[in-house]
mmCIF file of C-alpha atoms in Angstrom:
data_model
loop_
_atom_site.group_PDB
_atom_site.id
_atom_site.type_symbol
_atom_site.label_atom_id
_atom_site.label_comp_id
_atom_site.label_asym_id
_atom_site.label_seq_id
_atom_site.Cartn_x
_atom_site.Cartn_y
_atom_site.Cartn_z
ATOM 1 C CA UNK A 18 134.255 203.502 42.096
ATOM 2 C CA UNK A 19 136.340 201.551 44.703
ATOM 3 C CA UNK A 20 135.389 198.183 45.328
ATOM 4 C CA UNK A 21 133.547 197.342 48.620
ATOM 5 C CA UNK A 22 135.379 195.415 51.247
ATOM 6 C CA UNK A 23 134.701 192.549 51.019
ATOM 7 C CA UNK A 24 134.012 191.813 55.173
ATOM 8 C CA UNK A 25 135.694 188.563 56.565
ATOM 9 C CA UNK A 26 134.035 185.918 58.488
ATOM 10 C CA UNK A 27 134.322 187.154 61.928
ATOM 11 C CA UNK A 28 132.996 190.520 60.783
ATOM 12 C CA UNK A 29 129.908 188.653 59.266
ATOM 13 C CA UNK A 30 129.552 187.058 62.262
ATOM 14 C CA UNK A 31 129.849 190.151 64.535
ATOM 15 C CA UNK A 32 127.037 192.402 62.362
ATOM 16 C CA UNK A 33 124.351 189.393 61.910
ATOM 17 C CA UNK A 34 122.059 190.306 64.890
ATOM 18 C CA UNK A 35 122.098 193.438 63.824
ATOM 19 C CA UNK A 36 120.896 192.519 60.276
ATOM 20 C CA UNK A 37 118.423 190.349 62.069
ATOM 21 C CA UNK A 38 116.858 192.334 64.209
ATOM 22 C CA UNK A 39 116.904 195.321 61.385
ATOM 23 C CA UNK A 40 115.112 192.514 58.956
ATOM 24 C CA UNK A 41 112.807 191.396 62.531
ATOM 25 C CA UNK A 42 111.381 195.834 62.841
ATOM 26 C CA UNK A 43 110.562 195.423 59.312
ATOM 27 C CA UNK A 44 108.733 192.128 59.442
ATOM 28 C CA UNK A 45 106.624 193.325 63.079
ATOM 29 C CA UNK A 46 105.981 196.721 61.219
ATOM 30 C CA UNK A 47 104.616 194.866 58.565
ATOM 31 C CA UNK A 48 102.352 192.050 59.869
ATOM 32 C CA UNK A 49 102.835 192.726 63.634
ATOM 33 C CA UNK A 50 103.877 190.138 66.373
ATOM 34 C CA UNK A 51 101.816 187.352 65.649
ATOM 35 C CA UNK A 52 101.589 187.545 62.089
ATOM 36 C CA UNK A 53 105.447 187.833 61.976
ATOM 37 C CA UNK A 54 107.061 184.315 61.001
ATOM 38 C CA UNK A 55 110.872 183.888 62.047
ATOM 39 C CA UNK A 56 111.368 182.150 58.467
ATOM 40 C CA UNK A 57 110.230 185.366 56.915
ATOM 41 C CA UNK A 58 112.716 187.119 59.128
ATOM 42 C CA UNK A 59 115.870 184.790 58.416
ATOM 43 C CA UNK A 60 114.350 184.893 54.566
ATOM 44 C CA UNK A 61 115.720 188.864 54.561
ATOM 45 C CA UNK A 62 118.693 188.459 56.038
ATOM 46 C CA UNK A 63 119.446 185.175 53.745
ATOM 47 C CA UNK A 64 119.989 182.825 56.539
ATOM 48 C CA UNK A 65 118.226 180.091 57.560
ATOM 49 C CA UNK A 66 115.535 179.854 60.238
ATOM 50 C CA UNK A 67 118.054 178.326 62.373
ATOM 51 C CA UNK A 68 120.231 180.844 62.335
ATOM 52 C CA UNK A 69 117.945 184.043 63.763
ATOM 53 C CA UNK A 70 117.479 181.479 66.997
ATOM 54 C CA UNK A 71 121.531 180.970 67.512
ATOM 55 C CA UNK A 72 121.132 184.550 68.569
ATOM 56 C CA UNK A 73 117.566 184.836 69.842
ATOM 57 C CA UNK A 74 116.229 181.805 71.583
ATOM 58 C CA UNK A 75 112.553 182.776 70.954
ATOM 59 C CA UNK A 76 110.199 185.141 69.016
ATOM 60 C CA UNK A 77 109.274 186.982 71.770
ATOM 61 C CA UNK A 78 113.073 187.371 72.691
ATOM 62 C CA UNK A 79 113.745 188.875 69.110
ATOM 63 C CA UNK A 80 111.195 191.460 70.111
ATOM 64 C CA UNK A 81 112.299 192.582 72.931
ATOM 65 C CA UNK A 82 116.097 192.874 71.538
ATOM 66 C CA UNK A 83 114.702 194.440 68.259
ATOM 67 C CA UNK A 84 112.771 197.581 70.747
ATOM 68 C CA UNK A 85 116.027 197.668 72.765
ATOM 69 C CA UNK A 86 117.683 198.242 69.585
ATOM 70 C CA UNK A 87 115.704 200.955 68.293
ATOM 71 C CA UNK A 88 114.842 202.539 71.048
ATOM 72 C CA UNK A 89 118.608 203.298 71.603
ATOM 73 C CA UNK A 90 118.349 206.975 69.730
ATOM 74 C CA UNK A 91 116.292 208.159 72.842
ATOM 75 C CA UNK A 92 119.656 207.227 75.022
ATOM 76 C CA UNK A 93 121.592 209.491 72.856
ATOM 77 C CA UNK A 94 118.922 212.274 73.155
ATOM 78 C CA UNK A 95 119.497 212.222 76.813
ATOM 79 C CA UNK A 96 122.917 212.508 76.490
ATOM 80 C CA UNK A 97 123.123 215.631 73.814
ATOM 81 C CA UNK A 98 121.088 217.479 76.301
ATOM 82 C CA UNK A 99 123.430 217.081 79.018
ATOM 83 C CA UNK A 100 125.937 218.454 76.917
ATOM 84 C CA UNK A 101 123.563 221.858 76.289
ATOM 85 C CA UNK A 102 124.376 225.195 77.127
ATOM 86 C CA UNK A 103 122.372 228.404 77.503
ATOM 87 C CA UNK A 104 119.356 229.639 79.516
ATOM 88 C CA UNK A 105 116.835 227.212 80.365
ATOM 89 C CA UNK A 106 114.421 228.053 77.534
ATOM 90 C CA UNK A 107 117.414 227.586 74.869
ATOM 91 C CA UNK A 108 118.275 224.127 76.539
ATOM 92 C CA UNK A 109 114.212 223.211 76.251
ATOM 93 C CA UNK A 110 113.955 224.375 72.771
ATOM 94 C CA UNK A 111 116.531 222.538 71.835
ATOM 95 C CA UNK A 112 115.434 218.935 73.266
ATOM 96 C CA UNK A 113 112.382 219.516 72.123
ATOM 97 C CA UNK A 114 113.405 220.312 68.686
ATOM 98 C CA UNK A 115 115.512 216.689 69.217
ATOM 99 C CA UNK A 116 112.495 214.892 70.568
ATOM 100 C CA UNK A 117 110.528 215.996 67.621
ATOM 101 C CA UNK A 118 112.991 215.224 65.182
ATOM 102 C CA UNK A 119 113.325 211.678 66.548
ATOM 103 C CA UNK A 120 109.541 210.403 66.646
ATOM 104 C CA UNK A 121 107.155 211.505 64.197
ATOM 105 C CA UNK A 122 110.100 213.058 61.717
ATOM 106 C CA UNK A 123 111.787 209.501 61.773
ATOM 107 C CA UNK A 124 110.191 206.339 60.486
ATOM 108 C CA UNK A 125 112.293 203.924 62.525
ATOM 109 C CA UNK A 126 111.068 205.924 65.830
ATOM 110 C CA UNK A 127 107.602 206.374 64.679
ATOM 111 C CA UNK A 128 106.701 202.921 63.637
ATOM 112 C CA UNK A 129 108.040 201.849 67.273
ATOM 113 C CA UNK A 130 105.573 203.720 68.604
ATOM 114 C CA UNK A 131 102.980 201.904 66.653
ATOM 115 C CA UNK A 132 104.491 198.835 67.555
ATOM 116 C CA UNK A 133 104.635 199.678 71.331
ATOM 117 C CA UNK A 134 101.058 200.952 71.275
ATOM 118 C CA UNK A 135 99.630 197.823 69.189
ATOM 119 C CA UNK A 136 101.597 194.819 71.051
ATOM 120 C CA UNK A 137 101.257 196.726 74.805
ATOM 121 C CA UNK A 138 98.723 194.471 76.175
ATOM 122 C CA UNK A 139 100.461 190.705 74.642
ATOM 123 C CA UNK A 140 104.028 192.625 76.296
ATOM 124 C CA UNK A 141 103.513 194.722 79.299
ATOM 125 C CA UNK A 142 106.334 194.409 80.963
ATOM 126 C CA UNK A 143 108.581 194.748 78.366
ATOM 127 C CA UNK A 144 106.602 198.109 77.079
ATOM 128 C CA UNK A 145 107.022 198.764 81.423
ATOM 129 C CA UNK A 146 111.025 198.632 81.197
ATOM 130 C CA UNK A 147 110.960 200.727 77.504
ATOM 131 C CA UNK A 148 109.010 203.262 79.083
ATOM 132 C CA UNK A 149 111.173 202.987 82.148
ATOM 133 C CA UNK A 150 114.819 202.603 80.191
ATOM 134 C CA UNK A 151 114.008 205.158 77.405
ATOM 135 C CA UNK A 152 111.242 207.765 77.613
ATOM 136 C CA UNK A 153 111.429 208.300 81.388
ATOM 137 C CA UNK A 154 115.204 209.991 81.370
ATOM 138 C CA UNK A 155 113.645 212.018 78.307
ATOM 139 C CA UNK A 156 110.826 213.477 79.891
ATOM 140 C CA UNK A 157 112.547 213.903 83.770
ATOM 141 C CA UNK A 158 115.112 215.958 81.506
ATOM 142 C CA UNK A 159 112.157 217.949 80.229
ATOM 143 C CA UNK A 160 111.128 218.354 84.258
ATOM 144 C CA UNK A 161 114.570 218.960 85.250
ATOM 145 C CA UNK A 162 114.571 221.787 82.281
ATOM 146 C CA UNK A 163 111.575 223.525 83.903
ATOM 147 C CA UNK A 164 112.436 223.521 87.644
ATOM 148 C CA UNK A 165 115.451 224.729 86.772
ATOM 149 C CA UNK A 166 113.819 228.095 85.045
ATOM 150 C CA UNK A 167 111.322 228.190 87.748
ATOM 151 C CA UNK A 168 113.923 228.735 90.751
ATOM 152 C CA UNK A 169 115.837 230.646 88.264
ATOM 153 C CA UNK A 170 112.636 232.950 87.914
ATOM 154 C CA UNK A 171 112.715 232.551 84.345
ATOM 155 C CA UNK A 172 109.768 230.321 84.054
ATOM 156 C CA UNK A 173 106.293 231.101 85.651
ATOM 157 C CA UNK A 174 105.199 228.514 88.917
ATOM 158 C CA UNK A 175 103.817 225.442 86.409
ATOM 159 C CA UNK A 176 102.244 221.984 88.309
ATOM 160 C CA UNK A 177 104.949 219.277 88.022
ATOM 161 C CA UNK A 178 102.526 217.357 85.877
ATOM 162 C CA UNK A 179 103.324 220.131 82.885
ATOM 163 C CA UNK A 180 105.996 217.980 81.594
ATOM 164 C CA UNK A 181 103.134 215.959 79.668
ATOM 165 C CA UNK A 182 101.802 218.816 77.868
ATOM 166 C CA UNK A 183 104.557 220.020 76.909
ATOM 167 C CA UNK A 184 105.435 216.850 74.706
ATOM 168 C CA UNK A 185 101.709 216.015 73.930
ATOM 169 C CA UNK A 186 101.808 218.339 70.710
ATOM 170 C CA UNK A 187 104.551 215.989 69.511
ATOM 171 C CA UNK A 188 102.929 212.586 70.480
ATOM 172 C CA UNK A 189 99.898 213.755 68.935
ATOM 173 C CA UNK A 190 101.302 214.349 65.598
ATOM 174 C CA UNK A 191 103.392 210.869 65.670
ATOM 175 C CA UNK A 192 99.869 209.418 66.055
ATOM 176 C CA UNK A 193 98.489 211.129 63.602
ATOM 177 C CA UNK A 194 100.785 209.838 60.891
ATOM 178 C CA UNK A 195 100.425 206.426 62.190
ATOM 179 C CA UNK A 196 97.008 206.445 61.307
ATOM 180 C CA UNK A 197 96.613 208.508 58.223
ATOM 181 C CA UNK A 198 100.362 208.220 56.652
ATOM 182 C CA UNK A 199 100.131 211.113 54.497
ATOM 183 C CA UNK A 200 96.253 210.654 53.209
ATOM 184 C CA UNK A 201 94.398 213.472 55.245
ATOM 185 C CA UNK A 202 97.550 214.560 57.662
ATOM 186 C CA UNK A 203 100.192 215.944 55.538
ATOM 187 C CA UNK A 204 103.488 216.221 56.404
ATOM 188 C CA UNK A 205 103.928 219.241 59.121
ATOM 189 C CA UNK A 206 106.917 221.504 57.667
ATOM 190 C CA UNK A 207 109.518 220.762 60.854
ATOM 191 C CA UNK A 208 110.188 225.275 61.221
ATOM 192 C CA UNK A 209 106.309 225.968 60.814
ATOM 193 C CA UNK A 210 105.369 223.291 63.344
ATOM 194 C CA UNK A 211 108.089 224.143 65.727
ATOM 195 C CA UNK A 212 107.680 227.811 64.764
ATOM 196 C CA UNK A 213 103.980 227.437 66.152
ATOM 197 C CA UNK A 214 104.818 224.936 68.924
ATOM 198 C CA UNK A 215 107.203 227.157 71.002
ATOM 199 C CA UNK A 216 105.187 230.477 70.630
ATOM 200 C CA UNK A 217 102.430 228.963 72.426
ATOM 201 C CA UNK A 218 104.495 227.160 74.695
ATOM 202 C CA UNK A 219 106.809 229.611 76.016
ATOM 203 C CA UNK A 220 103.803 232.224 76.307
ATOM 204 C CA UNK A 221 102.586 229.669 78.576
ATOM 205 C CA UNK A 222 105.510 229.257 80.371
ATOM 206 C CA UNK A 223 107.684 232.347 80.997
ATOM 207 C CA UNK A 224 107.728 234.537 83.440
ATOM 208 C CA UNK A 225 107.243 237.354 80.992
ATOM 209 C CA UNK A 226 105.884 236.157 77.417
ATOM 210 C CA UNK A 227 106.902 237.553 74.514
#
């Protein structure tokens, strides 16, 4: 096996707050914000204390970066599904496939959530601009989706408001997880669920079910 590269100063220097706020997700997922100590933090990375606040002035500044930085996988949702072809119902399977895949299939995404629903009242207006930043342009993609296949005729007349039930199924079983892990909720299997999850949506929502 090769030897690793050995990474020079400047390259150190250039991936530290992302080893911080990787080590800060950890430490909030584990003992949440006010439990979290910044020594604890730095301890992971092997820095000092000093160090994490050279690149984030305060605790509640780490935060904030660290849900910017993981919330960044919800950005590059939005932009596969720009990139989709097909009829409206292909496009919507397919982001919705995505959007499942990225919250309660992955940890990083799903222990956000926890994070976002347990500190929401200490932060609101950072949990405001998340919302506003990364699940809004999600979920206006799923509206966009579904206006576009009701002028097209391909999708039945549906309240604009059906954009929330549509992604419900999905939120519920990221909450779900959160609170029973694997004890009494076991893991869906991703084809069954999905399987199950467009039948009854799409009989809902075409023009002509299946």
């Amino acid at each position: 096996m090769a030897a690793q590269k050995k990474l020079t100063r400047a390259e150190q220097k250039a991936l530290r707050p992302i080893q911080i706020l990787d080590a800060a997700f950890e430490e909030f997922v584990k003992c949440g914000f006010s439990g979290t100590r910044v020594e604890d933090i730095a301890d992971r990375v092997g820095v000092t204390k000093g160090t994490v606040y050279v690149y984030f002035e305060t605790k509640e500044k780490l935060f904030e970066a660290m849900i910017n930085h993981f919330s960044v996988p919800f950005q590059e949702l939005v932009a596969i599904a720009d990139r989709l072809s097909g009829s409206a119902t292909d496009r919507l399977m397919s982001i919705l496939g995505l959007f499942y895949e990225q919250i309660p299939e992955d940890r990083a995404t799903r222990e956000l959530t926890r994070l976002v629903i347990s500190e929401g009242q200490r932060f609101p207006d950072l949990i405001d601009r998340h919302h506003d930043q990364f699940i809004a342009p999600v979920i206006a993609k799923i509206d966009a989706l579904i206006l576009e296949g009701v002028a097209s005729g391909e999708f039945r007349p549906i309240p604009v408001e059906f954009s929330d039930i549509v992604v419900a199924p999905i939120l519920t079983t990221t909450v779900l997880r959160l609170i029973f892990d694997d004890r009494r909720v076991p893991t869906p299997n991703k084809e069954a669920f999905l399987r199950t999850y467009f039948d009854l949506l799409f009989n809902g929502l075409l023009a002509k079910p299946h």
